CSV table of C-alpha atoms and ligand atoms in Angstrom, one decimal:
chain,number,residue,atom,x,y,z
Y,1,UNK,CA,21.5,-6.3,-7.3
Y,2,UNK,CA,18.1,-5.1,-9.0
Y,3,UNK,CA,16.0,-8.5,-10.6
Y,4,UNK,CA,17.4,-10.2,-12.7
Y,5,UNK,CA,17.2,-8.9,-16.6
Y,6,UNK,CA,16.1,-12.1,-18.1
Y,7,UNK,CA,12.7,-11.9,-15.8
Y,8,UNK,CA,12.3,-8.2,-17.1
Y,9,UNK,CA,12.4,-10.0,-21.1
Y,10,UNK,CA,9.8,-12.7,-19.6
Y,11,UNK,CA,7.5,-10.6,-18.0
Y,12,UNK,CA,5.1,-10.3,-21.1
Y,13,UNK,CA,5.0,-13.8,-21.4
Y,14,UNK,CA,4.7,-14.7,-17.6
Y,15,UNK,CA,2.0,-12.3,-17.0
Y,16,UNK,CA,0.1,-14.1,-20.3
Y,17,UNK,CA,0.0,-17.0,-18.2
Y,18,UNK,CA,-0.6,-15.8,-15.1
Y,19,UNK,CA,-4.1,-13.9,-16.3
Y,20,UNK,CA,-4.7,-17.2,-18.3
Y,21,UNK,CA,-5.2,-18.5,-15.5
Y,22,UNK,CA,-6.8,-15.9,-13.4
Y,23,UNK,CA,-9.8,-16.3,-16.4
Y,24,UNK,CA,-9.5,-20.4,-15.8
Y,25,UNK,CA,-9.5,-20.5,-11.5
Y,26,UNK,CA,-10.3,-24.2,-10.3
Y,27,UNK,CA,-10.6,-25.0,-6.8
Y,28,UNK,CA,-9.1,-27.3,-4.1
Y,29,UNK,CA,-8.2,-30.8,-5.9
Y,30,UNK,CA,-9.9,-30.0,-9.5
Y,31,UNK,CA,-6.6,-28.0,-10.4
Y,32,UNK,CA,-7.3,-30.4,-13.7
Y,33,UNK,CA,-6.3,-27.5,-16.4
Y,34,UNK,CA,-4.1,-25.6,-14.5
Y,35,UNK,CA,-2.0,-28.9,-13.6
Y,36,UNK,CA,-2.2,-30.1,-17.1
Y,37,UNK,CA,-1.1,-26.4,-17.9
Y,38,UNK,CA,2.0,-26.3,-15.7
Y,39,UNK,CA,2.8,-30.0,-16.9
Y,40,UNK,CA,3.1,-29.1,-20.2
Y,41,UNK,CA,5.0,-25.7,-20.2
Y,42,UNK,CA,7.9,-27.7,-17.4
Y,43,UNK,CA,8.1,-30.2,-20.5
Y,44,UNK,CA,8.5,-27.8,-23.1
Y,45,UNK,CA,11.2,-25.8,-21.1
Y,46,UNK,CA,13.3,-29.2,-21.0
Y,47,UNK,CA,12.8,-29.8,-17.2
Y,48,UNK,CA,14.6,-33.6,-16.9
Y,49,UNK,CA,11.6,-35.2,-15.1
Y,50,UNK,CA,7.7,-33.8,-15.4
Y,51,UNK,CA,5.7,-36.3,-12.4
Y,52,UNK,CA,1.8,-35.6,-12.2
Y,53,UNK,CA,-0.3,-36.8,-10.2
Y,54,UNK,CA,1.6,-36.2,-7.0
Y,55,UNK,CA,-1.1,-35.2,-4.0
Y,56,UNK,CA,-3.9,-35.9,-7.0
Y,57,UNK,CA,-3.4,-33.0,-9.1
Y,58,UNK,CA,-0.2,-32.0,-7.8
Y,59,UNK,CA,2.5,-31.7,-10.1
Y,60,UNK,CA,6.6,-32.1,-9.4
Y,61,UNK,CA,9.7,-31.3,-11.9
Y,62,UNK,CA,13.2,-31.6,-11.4
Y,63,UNK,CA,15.8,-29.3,-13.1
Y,64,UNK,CA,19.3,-30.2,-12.4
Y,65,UNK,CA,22.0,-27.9,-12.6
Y,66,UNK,CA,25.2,-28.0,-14.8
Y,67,UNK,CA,27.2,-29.6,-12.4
Y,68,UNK,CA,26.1,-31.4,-8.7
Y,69,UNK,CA,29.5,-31.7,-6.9
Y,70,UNK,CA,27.1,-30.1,-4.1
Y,71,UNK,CA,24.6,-33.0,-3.7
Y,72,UNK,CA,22.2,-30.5,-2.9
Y,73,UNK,CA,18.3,-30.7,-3.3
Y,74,UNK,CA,15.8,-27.6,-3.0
Y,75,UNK,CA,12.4,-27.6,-3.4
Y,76,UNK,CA,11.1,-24.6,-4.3
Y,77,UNK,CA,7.1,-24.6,-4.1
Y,78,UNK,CA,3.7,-22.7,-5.5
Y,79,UNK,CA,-0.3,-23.3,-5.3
Y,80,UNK,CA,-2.6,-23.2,-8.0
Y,81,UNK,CA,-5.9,-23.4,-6.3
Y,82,UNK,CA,-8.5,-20.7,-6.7
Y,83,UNK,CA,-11.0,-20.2,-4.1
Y,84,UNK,CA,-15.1,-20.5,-3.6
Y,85,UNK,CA,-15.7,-16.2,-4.5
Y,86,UNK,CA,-17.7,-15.2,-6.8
Y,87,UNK,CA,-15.4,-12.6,-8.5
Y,88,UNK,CA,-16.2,-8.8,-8.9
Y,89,UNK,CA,-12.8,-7.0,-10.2
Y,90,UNK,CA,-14.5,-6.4,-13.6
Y,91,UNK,CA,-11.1,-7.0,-15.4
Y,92,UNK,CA,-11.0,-8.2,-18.9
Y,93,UNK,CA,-9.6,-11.2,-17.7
Y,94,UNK,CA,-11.9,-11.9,-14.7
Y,95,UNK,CA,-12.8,-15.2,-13.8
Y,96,UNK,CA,-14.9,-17.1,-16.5
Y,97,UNK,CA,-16.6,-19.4,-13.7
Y,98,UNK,CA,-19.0,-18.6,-11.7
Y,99,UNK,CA,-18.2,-18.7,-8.0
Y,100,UNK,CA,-14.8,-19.5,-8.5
Y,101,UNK,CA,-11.5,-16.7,-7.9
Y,102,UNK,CA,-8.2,-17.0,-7.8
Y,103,UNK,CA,-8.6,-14.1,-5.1
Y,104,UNK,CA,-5.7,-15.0,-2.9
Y,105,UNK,CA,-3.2,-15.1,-6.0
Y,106,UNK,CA,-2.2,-18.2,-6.6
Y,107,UNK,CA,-2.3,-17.8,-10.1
Y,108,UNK,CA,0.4,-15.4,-9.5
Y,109,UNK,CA,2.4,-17.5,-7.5
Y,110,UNK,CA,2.2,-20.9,-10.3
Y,111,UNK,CA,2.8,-18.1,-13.1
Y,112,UNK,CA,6.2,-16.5,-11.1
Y,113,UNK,CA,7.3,-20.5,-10.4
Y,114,UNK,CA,6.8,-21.0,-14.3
Y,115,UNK,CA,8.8,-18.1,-15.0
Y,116,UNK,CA,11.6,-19.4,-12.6
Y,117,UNK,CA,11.9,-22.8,-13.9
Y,118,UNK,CA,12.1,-21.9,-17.6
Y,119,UNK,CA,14.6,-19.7,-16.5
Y,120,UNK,CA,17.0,-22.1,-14.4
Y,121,UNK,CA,16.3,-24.8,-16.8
Y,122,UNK,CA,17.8,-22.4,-19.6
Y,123,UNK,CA,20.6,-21.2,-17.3
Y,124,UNK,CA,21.4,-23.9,-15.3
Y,125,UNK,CA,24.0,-21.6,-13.4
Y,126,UNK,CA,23.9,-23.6,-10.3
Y,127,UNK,CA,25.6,-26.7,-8.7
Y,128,UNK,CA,22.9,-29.2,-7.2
Y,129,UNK,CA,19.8,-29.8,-8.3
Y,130,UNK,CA,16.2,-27.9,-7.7
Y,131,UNK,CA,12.8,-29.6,-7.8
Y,132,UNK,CA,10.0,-27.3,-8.4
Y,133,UNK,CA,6.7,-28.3,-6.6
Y,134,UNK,CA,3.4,-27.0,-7.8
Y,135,UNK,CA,0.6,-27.8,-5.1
Y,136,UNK,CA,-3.5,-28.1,-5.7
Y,137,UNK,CA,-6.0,-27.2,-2.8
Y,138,UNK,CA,-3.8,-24.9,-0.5
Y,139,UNK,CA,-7.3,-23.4,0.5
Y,140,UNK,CA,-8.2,-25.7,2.8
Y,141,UNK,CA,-7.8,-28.7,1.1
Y,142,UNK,CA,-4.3,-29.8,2.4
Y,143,UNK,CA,-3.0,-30.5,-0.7
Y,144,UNK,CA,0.4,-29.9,0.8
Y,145,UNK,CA,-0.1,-32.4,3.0
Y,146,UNK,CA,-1.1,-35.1,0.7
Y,147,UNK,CA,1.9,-34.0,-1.5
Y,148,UNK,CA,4.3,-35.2,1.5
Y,149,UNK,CA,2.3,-37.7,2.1
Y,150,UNK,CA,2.7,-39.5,-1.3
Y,151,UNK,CA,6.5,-39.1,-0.3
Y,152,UNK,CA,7.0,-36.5,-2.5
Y,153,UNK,CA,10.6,-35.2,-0.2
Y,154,UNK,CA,12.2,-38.7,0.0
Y,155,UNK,CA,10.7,-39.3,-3.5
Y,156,UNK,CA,12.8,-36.5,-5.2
Y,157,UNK,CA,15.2,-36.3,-2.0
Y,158,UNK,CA,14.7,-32.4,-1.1
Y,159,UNK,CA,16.9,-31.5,1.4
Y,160,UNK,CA,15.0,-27.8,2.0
Y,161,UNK,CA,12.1,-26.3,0.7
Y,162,UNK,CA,10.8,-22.2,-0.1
Y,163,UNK,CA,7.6,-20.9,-0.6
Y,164,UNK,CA,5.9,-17.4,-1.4
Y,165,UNK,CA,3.0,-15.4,-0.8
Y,166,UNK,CA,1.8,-12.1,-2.2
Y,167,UNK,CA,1.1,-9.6,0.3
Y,168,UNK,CA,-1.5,-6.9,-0.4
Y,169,UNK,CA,-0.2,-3.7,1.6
Y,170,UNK,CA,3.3,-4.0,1.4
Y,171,UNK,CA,4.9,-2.2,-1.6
Y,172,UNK,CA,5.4,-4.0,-5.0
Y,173,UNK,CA,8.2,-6.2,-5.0
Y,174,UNK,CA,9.4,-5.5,-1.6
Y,175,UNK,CA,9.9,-8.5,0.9
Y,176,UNK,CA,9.0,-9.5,4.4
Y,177,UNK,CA,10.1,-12.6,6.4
Y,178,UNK,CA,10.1,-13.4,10.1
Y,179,UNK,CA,11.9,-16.8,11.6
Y,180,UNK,CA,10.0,-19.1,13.7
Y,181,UNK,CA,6.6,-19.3,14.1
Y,182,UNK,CA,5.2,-17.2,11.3
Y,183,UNK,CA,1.3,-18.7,10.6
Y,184,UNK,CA,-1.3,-20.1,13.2
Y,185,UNK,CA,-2.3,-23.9,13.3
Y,186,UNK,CA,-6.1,-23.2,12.1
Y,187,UNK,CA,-7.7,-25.7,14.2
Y,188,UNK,CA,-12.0,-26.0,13.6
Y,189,UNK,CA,-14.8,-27.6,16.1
Y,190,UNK,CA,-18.5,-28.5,16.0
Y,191,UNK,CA,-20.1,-29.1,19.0
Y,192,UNK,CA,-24.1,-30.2,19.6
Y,193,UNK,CA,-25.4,-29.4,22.5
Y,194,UNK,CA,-28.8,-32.3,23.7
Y,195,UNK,CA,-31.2,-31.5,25.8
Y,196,UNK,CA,-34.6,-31.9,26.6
Y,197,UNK,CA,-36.6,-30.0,23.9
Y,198,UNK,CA,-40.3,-28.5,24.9
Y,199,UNK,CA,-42.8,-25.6,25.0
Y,200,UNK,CA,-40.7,-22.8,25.8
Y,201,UNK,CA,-43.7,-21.5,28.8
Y,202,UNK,CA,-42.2,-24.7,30.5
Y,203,UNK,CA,-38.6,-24.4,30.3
Y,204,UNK,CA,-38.4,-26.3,34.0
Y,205,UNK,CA,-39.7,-29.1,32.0
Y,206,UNK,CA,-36.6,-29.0,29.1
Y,207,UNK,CA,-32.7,-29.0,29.5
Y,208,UNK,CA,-32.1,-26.2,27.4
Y,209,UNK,CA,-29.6,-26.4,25.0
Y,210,UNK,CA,-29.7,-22.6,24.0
Y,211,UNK,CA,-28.5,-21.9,27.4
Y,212,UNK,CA,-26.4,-24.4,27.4
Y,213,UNK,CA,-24.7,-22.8,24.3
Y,214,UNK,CA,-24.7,-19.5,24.9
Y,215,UNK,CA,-22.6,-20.3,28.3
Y,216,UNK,CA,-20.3,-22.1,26.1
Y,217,UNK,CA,-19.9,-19.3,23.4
Y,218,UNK,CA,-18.9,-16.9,26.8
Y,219,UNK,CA,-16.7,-19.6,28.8
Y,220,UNK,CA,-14.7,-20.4,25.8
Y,221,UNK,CA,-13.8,-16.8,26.3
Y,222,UNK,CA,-11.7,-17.7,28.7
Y,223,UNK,CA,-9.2,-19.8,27.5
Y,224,UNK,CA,-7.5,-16.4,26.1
Y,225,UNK,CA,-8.3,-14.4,28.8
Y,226,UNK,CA,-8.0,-17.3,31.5
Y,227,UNK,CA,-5.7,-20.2,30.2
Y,228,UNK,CA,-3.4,-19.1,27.7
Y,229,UNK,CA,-0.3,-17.3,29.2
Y,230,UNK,CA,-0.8,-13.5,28.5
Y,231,UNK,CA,2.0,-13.5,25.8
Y,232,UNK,CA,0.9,-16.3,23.5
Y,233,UNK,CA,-1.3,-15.6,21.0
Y,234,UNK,CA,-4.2,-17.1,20.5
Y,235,UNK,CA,-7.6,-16.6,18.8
Y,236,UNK,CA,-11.7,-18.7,19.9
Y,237,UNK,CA,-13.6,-17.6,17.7
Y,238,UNK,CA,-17.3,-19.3,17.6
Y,239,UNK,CA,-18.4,-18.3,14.4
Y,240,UNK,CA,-22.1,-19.9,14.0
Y,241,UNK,CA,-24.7,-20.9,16.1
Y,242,UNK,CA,-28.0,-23.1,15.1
Y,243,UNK,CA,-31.2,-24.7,16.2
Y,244,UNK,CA,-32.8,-27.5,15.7
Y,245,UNK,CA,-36.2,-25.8,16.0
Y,246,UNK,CA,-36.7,-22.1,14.3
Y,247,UNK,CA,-39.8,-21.8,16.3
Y,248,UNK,CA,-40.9,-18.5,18.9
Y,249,UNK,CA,-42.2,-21.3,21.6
Y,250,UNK,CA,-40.0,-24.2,21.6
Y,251,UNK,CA,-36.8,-24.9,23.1
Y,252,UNK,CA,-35.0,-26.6,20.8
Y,253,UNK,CA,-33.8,-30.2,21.5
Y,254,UNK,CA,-30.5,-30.4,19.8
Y,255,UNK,CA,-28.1,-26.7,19.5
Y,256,UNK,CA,-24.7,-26.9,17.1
Y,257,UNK,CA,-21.8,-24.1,17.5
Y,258,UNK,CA,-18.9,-24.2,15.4
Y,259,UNK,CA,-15.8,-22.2,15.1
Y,260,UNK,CA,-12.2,-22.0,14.7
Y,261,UNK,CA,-9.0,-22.0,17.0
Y,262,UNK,CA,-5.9,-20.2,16.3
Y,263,UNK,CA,-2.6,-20.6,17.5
Y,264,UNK,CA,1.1,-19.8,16.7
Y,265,UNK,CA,2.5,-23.1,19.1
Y,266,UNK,CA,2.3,-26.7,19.9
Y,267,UNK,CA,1.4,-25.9,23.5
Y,268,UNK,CA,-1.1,-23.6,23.1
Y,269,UNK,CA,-2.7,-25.7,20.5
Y,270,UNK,CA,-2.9,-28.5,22.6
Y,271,UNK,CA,-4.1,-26.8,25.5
Y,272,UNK,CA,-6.9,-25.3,23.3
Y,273,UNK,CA,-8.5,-28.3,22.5
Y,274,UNK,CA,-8.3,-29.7,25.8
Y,275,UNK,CA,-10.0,-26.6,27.3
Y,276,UNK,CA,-12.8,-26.9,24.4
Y,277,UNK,CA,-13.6,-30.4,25.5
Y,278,UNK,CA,-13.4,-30.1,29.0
Y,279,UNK,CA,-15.9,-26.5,28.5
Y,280,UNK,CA,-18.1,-28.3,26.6
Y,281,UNK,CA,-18.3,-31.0,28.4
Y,282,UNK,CA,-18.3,-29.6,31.8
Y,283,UNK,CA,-20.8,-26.9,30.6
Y,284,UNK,CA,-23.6,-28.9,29.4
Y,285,UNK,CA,-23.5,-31.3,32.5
Y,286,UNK,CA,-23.9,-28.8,34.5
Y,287,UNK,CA,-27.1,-28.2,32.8
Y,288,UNK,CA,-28.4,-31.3,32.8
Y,289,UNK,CA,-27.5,-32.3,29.2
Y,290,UNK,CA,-24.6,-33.7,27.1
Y,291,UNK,CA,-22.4,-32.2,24.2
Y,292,UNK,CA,-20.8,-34.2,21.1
Y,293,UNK,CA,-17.4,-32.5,20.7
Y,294,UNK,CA,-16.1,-32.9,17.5
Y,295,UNK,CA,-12.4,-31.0,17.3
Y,296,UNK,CA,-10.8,-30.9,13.7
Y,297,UNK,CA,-6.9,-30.0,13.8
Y,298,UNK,CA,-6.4,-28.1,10.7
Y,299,UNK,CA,-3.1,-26.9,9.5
Y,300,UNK,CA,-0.3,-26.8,11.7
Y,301,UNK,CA,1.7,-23.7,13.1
Y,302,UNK,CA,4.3,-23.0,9.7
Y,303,UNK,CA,7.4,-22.6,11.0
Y,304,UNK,CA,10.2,-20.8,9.3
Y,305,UNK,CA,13.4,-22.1,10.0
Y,306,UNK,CA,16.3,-20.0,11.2
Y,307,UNK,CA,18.8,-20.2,9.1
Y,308,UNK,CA,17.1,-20.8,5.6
Y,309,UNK,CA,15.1,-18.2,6.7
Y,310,UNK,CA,18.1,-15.8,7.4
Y,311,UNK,CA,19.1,-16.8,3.7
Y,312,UNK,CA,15.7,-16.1,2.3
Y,313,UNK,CA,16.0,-12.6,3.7
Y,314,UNK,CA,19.4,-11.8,2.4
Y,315,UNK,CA,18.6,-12.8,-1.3
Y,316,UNK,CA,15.4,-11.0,-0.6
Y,317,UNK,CA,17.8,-7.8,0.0
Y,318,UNK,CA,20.2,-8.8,-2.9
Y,319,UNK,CA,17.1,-8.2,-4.9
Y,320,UNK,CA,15.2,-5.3,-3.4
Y,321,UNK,CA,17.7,-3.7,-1.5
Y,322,UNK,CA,15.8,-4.8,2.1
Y,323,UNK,CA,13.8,-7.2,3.4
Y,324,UNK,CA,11.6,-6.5,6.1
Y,325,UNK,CA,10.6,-7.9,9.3
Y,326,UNK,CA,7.1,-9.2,8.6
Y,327,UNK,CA,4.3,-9.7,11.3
Y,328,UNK,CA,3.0,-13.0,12.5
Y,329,UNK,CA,-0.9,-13.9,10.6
Y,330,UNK,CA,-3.5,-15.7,12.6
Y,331,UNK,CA,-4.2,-16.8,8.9
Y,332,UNK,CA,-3.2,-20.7,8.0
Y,333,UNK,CA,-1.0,-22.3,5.3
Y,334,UNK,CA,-0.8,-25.5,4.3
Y,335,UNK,CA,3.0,-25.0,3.2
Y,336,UNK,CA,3.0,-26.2,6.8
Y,337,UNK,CA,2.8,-29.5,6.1
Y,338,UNK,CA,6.2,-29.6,4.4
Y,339,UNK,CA,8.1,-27.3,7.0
Y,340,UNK,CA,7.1,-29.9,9.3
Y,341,UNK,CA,9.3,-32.4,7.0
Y,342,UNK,CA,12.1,-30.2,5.6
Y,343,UNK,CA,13.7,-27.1,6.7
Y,344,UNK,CA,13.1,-24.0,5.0
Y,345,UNK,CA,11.3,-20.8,4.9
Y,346,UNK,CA,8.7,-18.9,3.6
Y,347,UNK,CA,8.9,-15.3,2.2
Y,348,UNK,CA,6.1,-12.5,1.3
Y,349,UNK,CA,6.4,-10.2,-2.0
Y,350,UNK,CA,4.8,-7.1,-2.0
Y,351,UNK,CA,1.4,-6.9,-3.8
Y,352,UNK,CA,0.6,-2.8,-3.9
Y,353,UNK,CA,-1.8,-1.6,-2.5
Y,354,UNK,CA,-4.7,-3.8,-3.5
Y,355,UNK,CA,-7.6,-5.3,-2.0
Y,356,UNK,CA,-6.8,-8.0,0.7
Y,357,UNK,CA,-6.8,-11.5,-0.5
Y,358,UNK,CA,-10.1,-13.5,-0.1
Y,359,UNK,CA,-11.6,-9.9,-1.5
Y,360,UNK,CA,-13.8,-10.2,-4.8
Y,361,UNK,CA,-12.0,-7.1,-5.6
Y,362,UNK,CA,-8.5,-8.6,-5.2
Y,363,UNK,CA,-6.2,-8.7,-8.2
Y,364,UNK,CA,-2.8,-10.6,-8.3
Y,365,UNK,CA,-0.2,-7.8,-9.1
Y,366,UNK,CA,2.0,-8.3,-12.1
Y,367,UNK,CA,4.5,-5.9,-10.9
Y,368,UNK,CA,5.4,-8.0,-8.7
Y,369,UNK,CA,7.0,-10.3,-11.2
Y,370,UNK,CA,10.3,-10.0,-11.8
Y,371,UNK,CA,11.0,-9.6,-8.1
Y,372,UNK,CA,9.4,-13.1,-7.1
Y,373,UNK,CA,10.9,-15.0,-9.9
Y,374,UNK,CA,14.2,-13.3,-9.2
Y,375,UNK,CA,14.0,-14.4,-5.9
Y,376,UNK,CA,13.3,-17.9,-6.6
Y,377,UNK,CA,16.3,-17.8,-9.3
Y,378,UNK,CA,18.5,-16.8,-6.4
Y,379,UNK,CA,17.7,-18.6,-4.0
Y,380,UNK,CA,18.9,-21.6,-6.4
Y,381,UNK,CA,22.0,-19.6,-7.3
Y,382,UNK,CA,23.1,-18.0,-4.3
Y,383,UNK,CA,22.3,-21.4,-2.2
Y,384,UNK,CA,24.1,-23.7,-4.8
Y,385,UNK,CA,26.9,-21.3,-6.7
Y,386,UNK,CA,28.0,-22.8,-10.3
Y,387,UNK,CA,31.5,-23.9,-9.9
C,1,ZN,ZN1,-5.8,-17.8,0.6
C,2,ZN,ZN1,-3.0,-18.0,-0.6
């Protein structure tokens, strides 16, 4: 089965919307237009209840189908937030704001949703009933999170939950899904490093932070190399490093490093932030000063579960004639949140071959359509068949 016909008729109109929004990004919570947007197009395609202000600016409709003998709830789920790039595709439609992109495509993503609820509330070919869940601040915000948080699943009752990403590098409208762990917990840390600052001719008058933090930077190393077991991933990456002083002669009293850790289970996530502390720690006592370890859990791991996710793949194949296996990301996403509460799974569509997401050059792909909102129309119709 090829997409559906009825997204091939709506692809004009979908892909108004979706470069509407491109021009109009708006980032983390301040989804203000783009909520008010989606809010008002659910209402005019009939959804049977429009709720706003769900995780702030998060917005949540329910379409029932023409008949629930099934009793079943799915919660199918897009972002709308933009992100912090100054954009430099030089498309008619590029961004109107200064230092604000949708450069990871989540205009794409709230437009192919759109397109999937005007459809199943038109059709209502299905037996159950499917809540549509449009998120704000996916990019770090974890607007997901403050979506389940507001009780958003018991709220509406979702019983399982789908989400989507575009994928530069895979071919337009293909798909690609993997069970289990599928994106790293994103974890972050600052640490500052005291000492005893001083003229740096006398550094056997200081306790010297700089050293203190470059040992760190090294040791921290480690816990790949050293802690974590050889076949777990895991990424330490210490990504900035800054003094207190900016002088040639002085050793500076205070150093902060900060970074990010990435990994793909509960374990190793946990074992990660022990080892930070305990580095830290142990590091700058044995130079003779302290360190303030401040360790931010991020995200957590996204896990796809097995059988939804075995589902996801075969309408994924119903559509496109494969789906394929796709490879675990370091990245994070906040979709996450409501794995953690609801089983379900999480797909990628093929973007062409575009820049990478977070590029100023990236471009959500239009092509790519009628593919994802076919796939959100059948995931609906295959999962809860019309009697
Ligand atoms: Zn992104
Ligand atoms: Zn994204």
């Amino acid at each position: 089965m090829p997409v559906k016909n009825r997204f091939a008729e709506l692809l004009p109109e979908i892909t108004e919307w979706r470069r509407d929004l491109h021009e109009n990004p708006e980032i983390l919570f301040e989804t203000h237009r783009t909520s008010a947007i989606v809010a008002e197009k659910l209402e005019a395609f009939g959804c049977d209840e429009i709720v706003t202000g769900i995780g702030r600016t998060g917005v949540v409709a329910v379409i029932k189908g023409k008949s629930d003998t099934s009793g079943k709830v799915i919660g199918l789920r897009a972002d709308m937030d933009a992100l912090p790039i100054h954009e430099q595709t030089g498309l008619e439609y590029a961004s109107k704001t200064d230092g604000a992109m949708h450069a990871c495509g989540h205009d794409g993503h709230t437009a192919m949703l759109l397109g999937a609820a005007k459809y199943l509330s038109e059709t209502r070919n299905f037996d159950g009933t499917v809540v549509v869940i449009f998120q704000p601040a996916e990019e770090g915000g974890g607007g997901g999170k403050e979506m389940c948080d507001d009780g958003m699943m018991e709220r509406f009752g979702i019983q399982e939950v789908y989400g989507m990403h575009n994928w530069p590098g895979k071919p337009v409208g293909s798909f690609a899904i993997r069970p289990g762990a599928f994106f790293a917990a994103t974890d972050t840390f600052e640490i500052t490093f005291e000492g005893i600052g001083g003229h740096a001719a006398k550094p056997n008058e200081t306790v010297d932070t700089l050293v203190m933090a470059s040992q760190t930077v090294m040791t921290l190393q480690t816990i790949a190399s050293r802690n974590a077991d050889p076949v777990d991933q895991i990424v330490v990456s210490v990504t900035s490093i800054e003094s207190s002083s900016k002088a040639f002669n002085v050793i500076p009293q205070r150093v902060t490093i900060r970074g990010t850790v990435r990994t793909l289970s509960k374990d190793m996530r946990a074992l990660a932030e022990k080892r930070v502390t305990e580095i830290c720690n142990g590091t700058a006592a044995t130079f003779g000063g302290s360190a303030d370890v401040n360790y931010i859990l991020g995200y957590p791991v996204m896990v796809n579960s097995e059988d939804q996710t075995a589902f996801a793949a075969e309408v994924a194949a119903s559509i496109s004639g494969d789906c394929a296996d796709a490879p675990l990301v370091m990245g994070g996403e906040d979709f996450a949140f409501m794995l953690e509460e609801r089983p379900g799974a999480y797909i990628l569509v093929g973007n062409g071959d575009t820049a990478m997401v977070h590029h100023p050059e990236y471009n959500f792909n239009d092509d790519a359509i009628p593919a994802g909102c076919s796939w959100w129309a059948e995931i609906v119709e295959q999962r809860m068949p019309a009697g």
